[in-house]
């Protein structure tokens, strides 16, 4: 806004900003509510269990092939090797304790792979918290 705003222009802009913020918050609340209903569906829960079982199976199956990457990751963390850590895949699912320990760009050849407190895990795709 310029210093020569017409009378009431600042108040009008403030109200428009507040209305837009309210509409955004309301849309998020509605989306979260609907997602909660979908995620609570028994079929969705069954599929989630099947996916988790398959990811665990894939993690165990790929362990011999990828364990060296896990070892390299753990060494880089212990020694603070920023160069090695920077070359890692950005894929992670922090909410589930997953960090992909493979080299960036592996997705065309292999799934994400890492370990969790429950053991090795292999997964395909990303999650919103991959930021």
Short mmCIF file of C-alpha atoms in Angstrom, two decimals:
data_model
loop_
_atom_site.label_atom_id
_atom_site.label_comp_id
_atom_site.label_asym_id
_atom_site.label_seq_id
_atom_site.Cartn_x
_atom_site.Cartn_y
_atom_site.Cartn_z
CA UNK A 1 0.00 0.00 0.00
CA UNK A 2 1.20 3.49 -0.72
CA UNK A 3 1.37 6.30 1.79
CA UNK A 4 -1.52 7.90 -0.10
CA UNK A 5 -4.05 5.17 0.61
CA UNK A 6 -7.66 6.20 0.45
CA UNK A 7 -9.51 6.34 3.77
CA UNK A 8 -10.35 2.85 5.04
CA UNK A 9 -8.05 1.06 2.54
CA UNK A 10 -5.74 -0.23 5.28
CA UNK A 11 -8.68 -1.54 7.30
CA UNK A 12 -10.15 -3.20 4.20
CA UNK A 13 -6.83 -4.93 3.45
CA UNK A 14 -6.55 -6.10 7.07
CA UNK A 15 -10.07 -7.57 6.93
CA UNK A 16 -9.37 -9.31 3.59
CA UNK A 17 -6.20 -10.85 5.05
CA UNK A 18 -8.08 -12.05 8.14
CA UNK A 19 -10.89 -13.57 6.03
CA UNK A 20 -8.39 -15.34 3.79
CA UNK A 21 -6.57 -16.75 6.83
CA UNK A 22 -9.84 -17.97 8.33
CA UNK A 23 -10.84 -19.64 5.05
CA UNK A 24 -7.45 -21.36 4.85
CA UNK A 25 -7.66 -22.65 8.43
CA UNK A 26 -11.23 -23.85 7.86
CA UNK A 27 -10.23 -25.72 4.68
CA UNK A 28 -7.35 -27.44 6.52
CA UNK A 29 -9.65 -28.45 9.38
CA UNK A 30 -12.15 -29.92 6.95
CA UNK A 31 -9.44 -31.79 5.02
CA UNK A 32 -7.94 -33.20 8.23
CA UNK A 33 -11.38 -34.32 9.40
CA UNK A 34 -12.09 -36.12 6.12
CA UNK A 35 -8.62 -37.72 6.06
CA UNK A 36 -9.21 -38.97 9.59
CA UNK A 37 -12.42 -40.69 8.48
CA UNK A 38 -10.67 -42.32 5.53
CA UNK A 39 -7.68 -43.47 7.60
CA UNK A 40 -9.98 -44.99 10.23
CA UNK A 41 -11.73 -47.17 7.65
CA UNK A 42 -11.10 -50.89 8.35
CA UNK A 43 -10.05 -51.57 4.74
CA UNK A 44 -7.52 -48.75 4.87
CA UNK A 45 -6.18 -50.12 8.16
CA UNK A 46 -5.89 -53.59 6.60
CA UNK A 47 -3.98 -52.18 3.61
CA UNK A 48 -1.71 -50.22 5.94
CA UNK A 49 -0.84 -53.42 7.78
CA UNK A 50 -0.12 -55.23 4.51
CA UNK A 51 2.13 -52.39 3.31
CA UNK A 52 4.05 -52.36 6.60
CA UNK A 53 4.53 -56.13 6.37
CA UNK A 54 5.81 -55.86 2.80
CA UNK A 55 8.19 -53.02 3.69
CA UNK A 56 9.59 -55.09 6.54
CA UNK A 57 9.98 -58.12 4.25
CA UNK A 58 11.72 -55.99 1.61
CA UNK A 59 14.03 -54.50 4.24
CA UNK A 60 15.12 -57.95 5.45
CA UNK A 61 15.48 -59.24 1.89
CA UNK A 62 17.71 -56.31 0.85
CA UNK A 63 19.80 -56.23 4.02
CA UNK A 64 22.75 -58.24 2.64
CA UNK A 65 22.91 -56.00 -0.42
CA UNK A 66 22.55 -52.66 1.39
CA UNK A 67 24.06 -53.17 4.87
CA UNK A 68 27.31 -51.55 3.74
CA UNK A 69 25.34 -48.32 3.13
CA UNK A 70 23.97 -48.46 6.67
CA UNK A 71 27.48 -49.00 8.01
CA UNK A 72 28.76 -46.03 5.98
CA UNK A 73 25.91 -43.86 7.27
CA UNK A 74 26.55 -44.78 10.90
CA UNK A 75 30.29 -44.08 10.47
CA UNK A 76 29.54 -40.69 8.87
CA UNK A 77 27.26 -39.77 11.76
CA UNK A 78 29.84 -40.84 14.36
CA UNK A 79 32.67 -38.94 12.68
CA UNK A 80 30.68 -35.94 11.49
CA UNK A 81 31.52 -36.63 7.83
CA UNK A 82 29.34 -33.95 6.25
CA UNK A 83 30.46 -34.85 2.71
CA UNK A 84 29.28 -38.44 3.08
CA UNK A 85 26.01 -37.35 4.68
CA UNK A 86 25.37 -34.81 1.91
CA UNK A 87 25.59 -37.55 -0.73
CA UNK A 88 22.74 -39.52 0.85
CA UNK A 89 19.25 -39.82 -0.55
CA UNK A 90 17.01 -37.10 0.88
CA UNK A 91 14.23 -39.67 1.42
CA UNK A 92 13.16 -39.96 5.01
CA UNK A 93 10.07 -40.63 7.02
CA UNK A 94 11.06 -39.11 10.31
CA UNK A 95 7.68 -39.79 11.89
CA UNK A 96 8.37 -43.51 11.46
CA UNK A 97 12.10 -43.36 12.23
CA UNK A 98 13.16 -44.00 8.63
CA UNK A 99 16.18 -42.48 6.94
CA UNK A 100 17.27 -43.76 3.55
CA UNK A 101 20.98 -44.58 3.73
CA UNK A 102 21.47 -45.12 -0.01
CA UNK A 103 23.16 -42.64 -2.33
CA UNK A 104 21.02 -39.88 -3.81
CA UNK A 105 19.43 -40.82 -7.13
CA UNK A 106 19.03 -44.55 -6.39
CA UNK A 107 15.23 -44.49 -6.84
CA UNK A 108 15.41 -45.65 -10.48
CA UNK A 109 17.24 -48.84 -9.42
CA UNK A 110 16.19 -49.61 -5.86
CA UNK A 111 13.66 -48.67 -3.19
CA UNK A 112 14.57 -46.49 -0.24
CA UNK A 113 16.33 -48.59 2.40
CA UNK A 114 17.38 -48.08 5.99
CA UNK A 115 16.88 -49.43 9.45
CA UNK A 116 14.46 -48.61 12.22
CA UNK A 117 14.46 -49.67 15.86
CA UNK A 118 12.35 -52.65 14.70
CA UNK A 119 14.88 -53.66 12.01
CA UNK A 120 15.61 -53.06 8.34
CA UNK A 121 12.95 -51.46 6.17
CA UNK A 122 12.55 -50.92 2.43
CA UNK A 123 9.96 -48.53 1.03
CA UNK A 124 8.88 -46.87 -2.17
CA UNK A 125 7.75 -43.27 -2.45
CA UNK A 126 8.01 -40.34 -0.15
CA UNK A 127 6.00 -38.69 2.59
CA UNK A 128 5.15 -35.08 3.28
CA UNK A 129 7.79 -34.86 5.99
CA UNK A 130 10.53 -35.55 3.39
CA UNK A 131 11.25 -31.83 3.56
#
